Tab-separated table of C-alpha atoms in Angstrom:
chain	number	residue	atom	x	y	z
A	1260	MET	CA	-13.572	32.387	-10.122
A	1261	ILE	CA	-15.276	34.353	-7.346
A	1262	GLU	CA	-16.861	36.876	-9.640
A	1263	CYS	CA	-18.520	39.394	-7.311
A	1264	TRP	CA	-15.780	41.860	-8.338
A	1265	THR	CA	-16.912	41.894	-11.941
A	1266	ARG	CA	-19.265	44.834	-12.148
A	1267	SER	CA	-16.787	47.233	-10.550
A	1268	ALA	CA	-13.689	45.868	-12.209
A	1269	LEU	CA	-14.501	44.949	-15.803
A	1270	ALA	CA	-12.871	48.154	-16.945
A	1271	ALA	CA	-9.611	47.037	-15.369
A	1272	ILE	CA	-9.471	43.697	-17.127
A	1273	GLY	CA	-7.700	43.477	-20.486
A	1274	LEU	CA	-9.975	41.246	-22.543
A	1275	LEU	CA	-7.427	40.914	-25.325
A	1276	VAL	CA	-7.056	37.655	-27.200
A	1277	ALA	CA	-3.607	36.319	-28.034
A	1278	SER	CA	-2.980	33.167	-30.028
A	1279	VAL	CA	-0.633	30.615	-28.528
A	1280	PRO	CA	1.514	28.694	-31.036
A	1281	GLY	CA	1.251	24.934	-31.006
A	1282	VAL	CA	3.908	23.143	-28.955
A	1283	ALA	CA	4.834	19.465	-28.923
A	1284	GLN	CA	2.658	18.000	-26.188
A	1285	ASP	CA	5.008	15.148	-25.233
A	1286	ASP	CA	7.364	17.675	-23.638
A	1287	PHE	CA	4.849	18.458	-20.915
A	1288	ASP	CA	3.314	15.126	-19.965
A	1289	ASP	CA	5.150	14.792	-16.678
A	1290	ALA	CA	5.964	16.920	-13.655
A	1291	PRO	CA	9.679	16.312	-13.108
A	1292	VAL	CA	11.110	16.565	-9.599
A	1293	SER	CA	13.251	19.483	-10.809
A	1294	LEU	CA	12.151	21.968	-13.455
A	1295	SER	CA	13.802	24.958	-15.136
A	1296	LEU	CA	11.263	27.533	-16.221
A	1297	GLN	CA	12.041	30.388	-18.606
A	1298	VAL	CA	10.980	33.638	-16.957
A	1299	THR	CA	11.076	37.384	-17.577
A	1300	THR	CA	13.694	39.366	-15.651
A	1301	ASP	CA	13.212	42.963	-16.809
A	1302	PRO	CA	12.104	45.408	-14.078
A	1303	SER	CA	8.576	44.615	-12.907
A	1304	THR	CA	7.272	48.160	-13.238
A	1305	ILE	CA	4.475	47.317	-15.677
A	1306	GLU	CA	1.231	46.689	-13.829
A	1307	CYS	CA	-0.168	44.193	-16.304
A	1308	ARG	CA	1.026	43.198	-19.761
A	1309	LYS	CA	0.615	40.557	-22.409
A	1310	LEU	CA	3.929	39.066	-23.513
A	1311	GLU	CA	3.391	39.014	-27.259
A	1312	THR	CA	7.074	39.530	-27.991
A	1313	VAL	CA	9.784	39.084	-25.403
A	1314	ASN	CA	13.354	40.330	-25.647
A	1315	PRO	CA	15.511	37.193	-25.324
A	1316	ALA	CA	17.990	39.205	-23.281
A	1317	SER	CA	15.310	39.660	-20.600
A	1318	LEU	CA	14.770	35.906	-20.145
A	1319	MET	CA	16.489	33.484	-17.814
A	1320	PHE	CA	15.884	29.945	-16.572
A	1321	LEU	CA	14.626	29.712	-12.997
A	1322	PRO	CA	15.300	26.417	-11.167
A	1323	LEU	CA	12.334	24.903	-9.328
A	1324	ARG	CA	11.849	21.885	-7.083
A	1325	ARG	CA	8.564	19.989	-6.910
A	1326	THR	CA	6.542	20.288	-3.709
A	1327	PHE	CA	3.181	18.801	-4.779
A	1328	ASN	CA	2.105	16.423	-7.509
A	1329	GLU	CA	-1.185	14.676	-8.222
A	1330	ASP	CA	-1.309	12.333	-11.211
A	1331	PHE	CA	-4.848	11.120	-10.450
A	1332	ASP	CA	-3.993	7.451	-10.572
A	1333	GLU	CA	-6.645	6.898	-7.887
A	1334	HIS	CA	-9.858	8.541	-6.741
A	1335	PRO	CA	-8.997	12.091	-5.578
A	1336	LEU	CA	-10.737	11.661	-2.210
A	1337	SER	CA	-8.808	8.517	-1.261
A	1338	SER	CA	-5.547	10.303	-0.392
A	1339	GLY	CA	-6.875	12.940	2.005
A	1340	ARG	CA	-5.092	15.775	0.184
A	1341	TRP	CA	-8.234	17.046	-1.609
A	1342	ILE	CA	-11.348	18.558	-0.015
A	1343	PRO	CA	-14.630	18.368	-2.042
A	1344	HIS	CA	-16.069	21.696	-0.869
A	1345	TYR	CA	-15.065	25.178	0.209
A	1346	SER	CA	-13.922	25.248	3.813
A	1347	GLY	CA	-12.665	27.654	6.450
A	1348	GLY	CA	-14.297	29.479	9.340
A	1349	ALA	CA	-13.869	28.344	12.934
A	1350	ALA	CA	-17.587	28.711	13.622
A	1351	TRP	CA	-18.578	26.257	10.881
A	1352	PRO	CA	-19.285	22.816	12.434
A	1353	GLU	CA	-17.676	19.892	10.624
A	1354	ALA	CA	-21.035	18.140	10.230
A	1355	ARG	CA	-22.428	21.065	8.233
A	1356	TYR	CA	-20.050	20.298	5.363
A	1357	TRP	CA	-21.857	17.014	4.768
A	1358	GLY	CA	-25.523	18.024	4.885
A	1359	GLY	CA	-28.429	19.873	6.421
A	1360	ASP	CA	-30.124	23.175	5.704
A	1361	GLY	CA	-27.526	25.767	4.795
A	1362	SER	CA	-24.865	23.194	3.870
A	1363	ASP	CA	-25.008	24.396	0.269
A	1364	PHE	CA	-23.251	27.600	1.382
A	1365	LYS	CA	-19.872	25.838	1.148
A	1366	ARG	CA	-20.796	24.029	-2.071
A	1367	LYS	CA	-21.268	26.854	-4.587
A	1368	THR	CA	-20.549	30.551	-5.000
A	1369	SER	CA	-24.054	31.977	-5.175
A	1370	ALA	CA	-22.897	35.544	-5.901
A	1371	ASN	CA	-21.718	34.341	-9.319
A	1372	GLY	CA	-25.146	33.077	-10.299
A	1373	GLU	CA	-23.829	29.513	-10.472
A	1374	GLN	CA	-26.554	26.893	-10.969
A	1375	GLN	CA	-24.696	23.783	-9.818
A	1376	ILE	CA	-24.055	22.327	-6.393
A	1377	TYR	CA	-20.763	20.598	-5.642
A	1378	VAL	CA	-21.370	17.080	-4.374
A	1379	ASP	CA	-19.340	14.058	-3.284
A	1380	PRO	CA	-20.328	10.579	-2.093
A	1381	ARG	CA	-20.614	11.707	1.564
A	1382	TYR	CA	-22.846	14.685	0.882
A	1383	ALA	CA	-26.485	14.368	1.964
A	1384	GLY	CA	-27.999	17.724	1.043
A	1385	ARG	CA	-31.299	17.966	2.904
A	1386	ALA	CA	-31.538	14.166	3.231
A	1387	THR	CA	-30.682	12.308	6.426
A	1388	THR	CA	-28.151	9.957	4.814
A	1389	PRO	CA	-25.438	10.489	2.146
A	1390	LEU	CA	-26.738	10.509	-1.416
A	1391	GLY	CA	-23.704	8.703	-2.837
A	1392	LEU	CA	-23.321	11.145	-5.712
A	1393	ASP	CA	-19.804	11.076	-7.169
A	1394	PRO	CA	-18.798	13.636	-9.830
A	1395	PHE	CA	-15.177	12.398	-9.829
A	1396	LYS	CA	-14.250	9.688	-12.329
A	1397	VAL	CA	-10.712	8.357	-12.804
A	1398	LYS	CA	-9.573	6.406	-15.862
A	1399	ASP	CA	-6.048	5.825	-17.173
A	1400	GLY	CA	-4.570	8.485	-14.921
A	1401	VAL	CA	-7.048	11.183	-15.926
A	1402	LEU	CA	-9.569	12.717	-13.548
A	1403	SER	CA	-12.890	13.814	-15.009
A	1404	ILE	CA	-14.994	16.230	-12.990
A	1405	VAL	CA	-18.432	15.496	-14.404
A	1406	ALA	CA	-21.315	17.965	-14.272
A	1407	SER	CA	-24.789	16.640	-15.026
A	1408	ARG	CA	-28.381	17.786	-14.695
A	1409	THR	CA	-29.789	17.142	-11.250
A	1410	PRO	CA	-32.230	14.200	-11.236
A	1411	PRO	CA	-35.731	15.663	-10.771
A	1412	ASP	CA	-36.417	13.611	-7.632
A	1413	LEU	CA	-33.254	14.978	-5.993
A	1414	LYS	CA	-33.806	18.640	-6.796
A	1415	PRO	CA	-35.616	19.476	-3.524
A	1416	VAL	CA	-32.932	17.592	-1.589
A	1417	LEU	CA	-30.175	19.510	-3.414
A	1418	PHE	CA	-31.601	22.996	-2.851
A	1419	ASN	CA	-33.172	23.129	-6.351
A	1420	ASN	CA	-29.848	23.463	-8.152
A	1421	GLU	CA	-30.043	22.682	-11.852
A	1422	TYR	CA	-26.768	20.711	-11.945
A	1423	ILE	CA	-24.551	18.586	-9.754
A	1424	SER	CA	-20.790	18.918	-10.220
A	1425	GLY	CA	-17.502	18.756	-8.339
A	1426	ILE	CA	-14.839	20.907	-6.738
A	1427	LEU	CA	-11.483	19.941	-5.208
A	1428	THR	CA	-9.378	22.230	-3.024
A	1429	THR	CA	-6.173	21.874	-1.010
A	1430	GLN	CA	-7.309	24.282	1.705
A	1431	GLY	CA	-5.974	22.903	4.968
A	1432	THR	CA	-3.844	20.224	3.254
A	1433	PHE	CA	-1.420	22.161	1.017
A	1434	SER	CA	-0.622	25.827	0.542
A	1435	GLN	CA	2.480	27.667	-0.540
A	1436	LYS	CA	3.856	31.195	-0.747
A	1437	HIS	CA	5.642	31.844	-4.036
A	1438	GLY	CA	6.477	29.153	-6.580
A	1439	TYR	CA	4.959	27.668	-9.719
A	1440	PHE	CA	1.480	26.117	-9.867
A	1441	GLU	CA	0.348	24.133	-12.917
A	1442	ILE	CA	-2.556	22.115	-14.275
A	1443	ARG	CA	-2.492	19.860	-17.331
A	1444	ALA	CA	-6.027	19.615	-18.672
A	1445	LYS	CA	-8.516	19.781	-21.499
A	1446	ILE	CA	-10.910	22.736	-21.291
A	1447	PRO	CA	-14.547	21.646	-21.787
A	1448	VAL	CA	-16.914	23.723	-23.896
A	1449	GLY	CA	-20.664	24.201	-24.044
A	1450	HIS	CA	-23.401	26.635	-23.112
A	1451	SER	CA	-23.090	27.675	-19.411
A	1452	VAL	CA	-19.873	25.640	-18.946
A	1453	TRP	CA	-17.268	27.270	-16.670
A	1454	PRO	CA	-14.151	25.225	-15.733
A	1455	ALA	CA	-11.433	26.784	-13.574
A	1456	PHE	CA	-8.102	26.234	-11.839
A	1457	TRP	CA	-7.373	28.995	-9.337
A	1458	MET	CA	-5.882	29.969	-5.986
A	1459	LEU	CA	-6.984	31.766	-2.832
A	1460	ALA	CA	-5.189	32.911	0.325
A	1461	ASP	CA	-4.918	30.274	3.016
A	1462	ASP	CA	-6.068	32.767	5.678
A	1463	GLY	CA	-9.566	32.662	4.152
A	1464	GLY	CA	-9.584	36.264	2.953
A	1465	TRP	CA	-10.628	37.514	-0.472
A	1466	PRO	CA	-9.004	38.872	-2.519
A	1467	PRO	CA	-6.222	38.119	-3.406
A	1468	GLU	CA	-7.225	35.626	-6.070
A	1469	VAL	CA	-5.211	34.122	-8.910
A	1470	ASP	CA	-7.207	32.602	-11.771
A	1471	VAL	CA	-4.658	30.420	-13.542
A	1472	LEU	CA	-7.262	29.121	-15.963
A	1473	GLU	CA	-10.916	29.898	-16.635
A	1474	GLY	CA	-12.687	28.541	-19.688
A	1475	ARG	CA	-15.387	30.514	-21.451
A	1476	GLY	CA	-17.591	27.574	-22.384
A	1477	GLU	CA	-19.457	29.366	-25.151
A	1478	ARG	CA	-16.210	30.436	-26.818
A	1479	PRO	CA	-14.313	27.247	-27.771
A	1480	GLY	CA	-10.556	27.706	-27.677
A	1481	ASP	CA	-10.813	30.847	-25.527
A	1482	MET	CA	-9.475	30.889	-21.972
A	1483	VAL	CA	-8.561	33.667	-19.552
A	1484	MET	CA	-5.861	34.187	-16.888
A	1485	THR	CA	-6.552	36.907	-14.299
A	1486	THR	CA	-5.196	38.497	-11.106
A	1487	HIS	CA	-7.524	40.111	-8.525
A	1488	TRP	CA	-6.585	42.362	-5.601
A	1489	ARG	CA	-7.993	45.045	-3.284
A	1490	ILE	CA	-6.922	48.698	-3.005
A	1491	PRO	CA	-6.628	49.311	0.774
A	1492	SER	CA	-7.391	53.039	0.624
A	1493	THR	CA	-10.680	52.589	-1.266
A	1494	GLN	CA	-11.468	48.889	-0.594
A	1495	LYS	CA	-12.240	48.567	-4.309
A	1496	ILE	CA	-11.460	45.320	-6.116
A	1497	GLN	CA	-9.107	45.590	-9.081
A	1498	SER	CA	-8.547	42.938	-11.723
A	1499	CYS	CA	-6.263	42.507	-14.684
A	1500	GLY	CA	-6.016	39.622	-17.099
A	1501	PHE	CA	-6.008	38.501	-20.702
A	1502	ASP	CA	-7.805	36.020	-22.918
A	1503	PHE	CA	-5.751	33.564	-24.942
A	1504	ALA	CA	-6.736	31.491	-27.959
A	1505	VAL	CA	-5.703	27.847	-27.682
A	1506	GLY	CA	-7.372	26.278	-30.695
A	1507	ASP	CA	-7.375	22.642	-29.585
A	1508	ALA	CA	-7.847	23.327	-25.862
A	1509	SER	CA	-10.975	21.163	-25.634
A	1510	SER	CA	-9.498	18.153	-27.449
A	1511	ALA	CA	-5.829	18.145	-26.388
A	1512	PHE	CA	-4.096	18.415	-23.038
A	1513	HIS	CA	-2.153	21.616	-22.410
A	1514	ASN	CA	-0.287	22.929	-19.381
A	1515	TYR	CA	-1.550	26.150	-17.766
A	1516	GLY	CA	0.463	27.655	-14.953
A	1517	VAL	CA	1.417	30.685	-12.900
A	1518	LEU	CA	4.757	31.585	-11.353
A	1519	TRP	CA	4.446	33.646	-8.181
A	1520	GLU	CA	7.701	35.440	-7.483
A	1521	GLU	CA	8.397	38.074	-4.875
A	1522	ASP	CA	7.958	40.896	-7.378
A	1523	ARG	CA	5.711	39.511	-10.110
A	1524	LEU	CA	3.185	36.933	-11.255
A	1525	VAL	CA	3.942	35.310	-14.616
A	1526	TYR	CA	1.295	33.245	-16.432
A	1527	PHE	CA	2.294	30.356	-18.696
A	1528	ILE	CA	0.753	28.202	-21.399
A	1529	ASP	CA	2.768	25.065	-22.115
A	1530	ARG	CA	5.520	26.589	-19.952
A	1531	ARG	CA	5.886	29.593	-22.222
A	1532	PRO	CA	5.325	32.977	-20.509
A	1533	VAL	CA	2.275	34.739	-21.968
A	1534	SER	CA	1.538	37.563	-19.498
A	1535	ASP	CA	2.821	39.066	-16.276
A	1536	ILE	CA	1.913	41.597	-13.620
A	1537	LYS	CA	3.732	43.267	-10.755
A	1538	VAL	CA	2.573	41.510	-7.564
A	1539	PRO	CA	-0.256	43.675	-6.182
A	1540	ILE	CA	-0.624	44.637	-2.564
A	1541	GLY	CA	-2.145	42.000	-0.294
A	1542	PHE	CA	-0.330	38.911	-1.605
A	1543	ASP	CA	1.111	38.159	1.832
A	1544	ASP	CA	-0.150	34.695	2.779
A	1545	PRO	CA	0.370	31.247	1.260
A	1546	MET	CA	-2.253	30.229	-1.293
A	1547	TYR	CA	-4.071	26.949	-1.848
A	1548	MET	CA	-5.273	25.431	-5.130
A	1549	ILE	CA	-8.829	24.903	-6.376
A	1550	VAL	CA	-10.109	23.052	-9.434
A	1551	ASN	CA	-13.816	22.945	-10.276
A	1552	LEU	CA	-16.455	22.810	-12.973
A	1553	ALA	CA	-19.184	25.398	-12.483
A	1554	ILE	CA	-22.363	25.642	-14.557
A	1555	GLY	CA	-23.990	29.007	-15.222
A	1556	SER	CA	-22.994	32.578	-14.413
A	1557	LYS	CA	-24.493	36.041	-14.078
A	1558	PHE	CA	-21.414	38.073	-14.904
A	1559	PHE	CA	-18.620	36.010	-16.469
A	1560	VAL	CA	-18.453	36.771	-20.189
A	1561	GLY	CA	-18.840	33.632	-22.295
A	1562	VAL	CA	-20.789	31.719	-19.624
A	1563	ASP	CA	-24.543	32.348	-19.615
A	1564	PRO	CA	-27.271	31.011	-17.314
A	1565	VAL	CA	-28.502	27.467	-17.801
A	1566	ASP	CA	-31.102	26.883	-20.505
A	1567	ALA	CA	-32.149	24.131	-22.908
A	1568	GLU	CA	-28.843	24.426	-24.806
A	1569	THR	CA	-26.741	23.555	-21.766
A	1570	PRO	CA	-25.268	20.033	-22.147
A	1571	GLN	CA	-26.914	17.311	-20.117
A	1572	THR	CA	-23.456	16.109	-19.107
A	1573	VAL	CA	-20.017	17.675	-19.510
A	1574	ALA	CA	-16.585	16.698	-18.170
A	1575	PHE	CA	-13.472	18.649	-17.198
A	1576	GLU	CA	-10.551	16.276	-17.889
A	1577	ILE	CA	-7.451	16.783	-15.729
A	1578	ASP	CA	-4.265	14.814	-16.241
A	1579	ARG	CA	-2.172	16.378	-13.483
A	1580	ILE	CA	-1.878	19.205	-10.951
A	1581	SER	CA	1.576	20.153	-9.663
A	1582	ALA	CA	3.338	22.800	-7.593
A	1583	TYR	CA	6.974	23.827	-7.371
A	1584	GLN	CA	8.994	26.053	-5.083
A	1585	ILE	CA	11.835	28.251	-6.287
A	1586	ASP	CA	15.140	26.454	-5.624
A	1587	MET	CA	17.069	29.310	-4.084
A	1588	GLU	CA	20.289	27.295	-3.707
A	1589	GLN	CA	20.382	26.528	-7.415
A	1590	ALA	CA	19.254	30.027	-8.365
A	1591	GLN	CA	22.147	31.616	-6.451
A	1592	ARG	CA	24.832	29.473	-8.050
């Protein structure tokens, strides 16, 4: 989701589109306490590959135990486990997260060319009191992150951003090294629309970055899963990932996940492995989860800058976010 790598790394990304067969959705509604996930076991010597056909002999079931689950039965900010902005940095005063000049720094990724600002009811922008803007709506156990055009009278207060939207992260509340991370969601579409579920290192560094799901809003049914890392000897950013066609992604809930093992990252759609990569250098620290709805981009293919065609309002619907750790006791039996 942090796209400043793009110009130097587009050549490294495999923009190949694979169709994902339909799977009965009822099988994936819940996040059970224990889960067995079918994974690849052949030697992880391939840097990055799309799993179009998998030798059944190279598959096994990996036992997992749940470590985090959010069903969104209540407002996401009521539990204290979600943070509505980027955080980190000992020199950043707590008050600056909630307003004042420069507070937008933690509420968008400007290098991407994003044209939204992430708000929450406590955020004041340049005003002296909170604006009460809430992009998070919960109904029937589904969270909607709603992006909408900034009211004209609030534009100066909100640093002249074209849209207001929302972000939720678990930085400082939950992070994990290795395991399975999953979102069940519908992927919104529309001009300039850029939903994402992704992970960053808890130490605040970048990369590594794992993009479990990014929607290309101008390409309905097209989503991408990508790994980003840095080459220490050159300091260059490398990226590898694939696009996948999920025809009803905007109208039906699907599960999108990544399994982080010691030797590889395996990406899943509806708990079926679709791509994997040998774990690059630099994946040393626990990672935290991020879910957001950005509007507008300079570099991300399929997401253009805001114009008259951009929807006035668009929602990213999320049924559940879960995390699992590998159950080593079960795996060794």
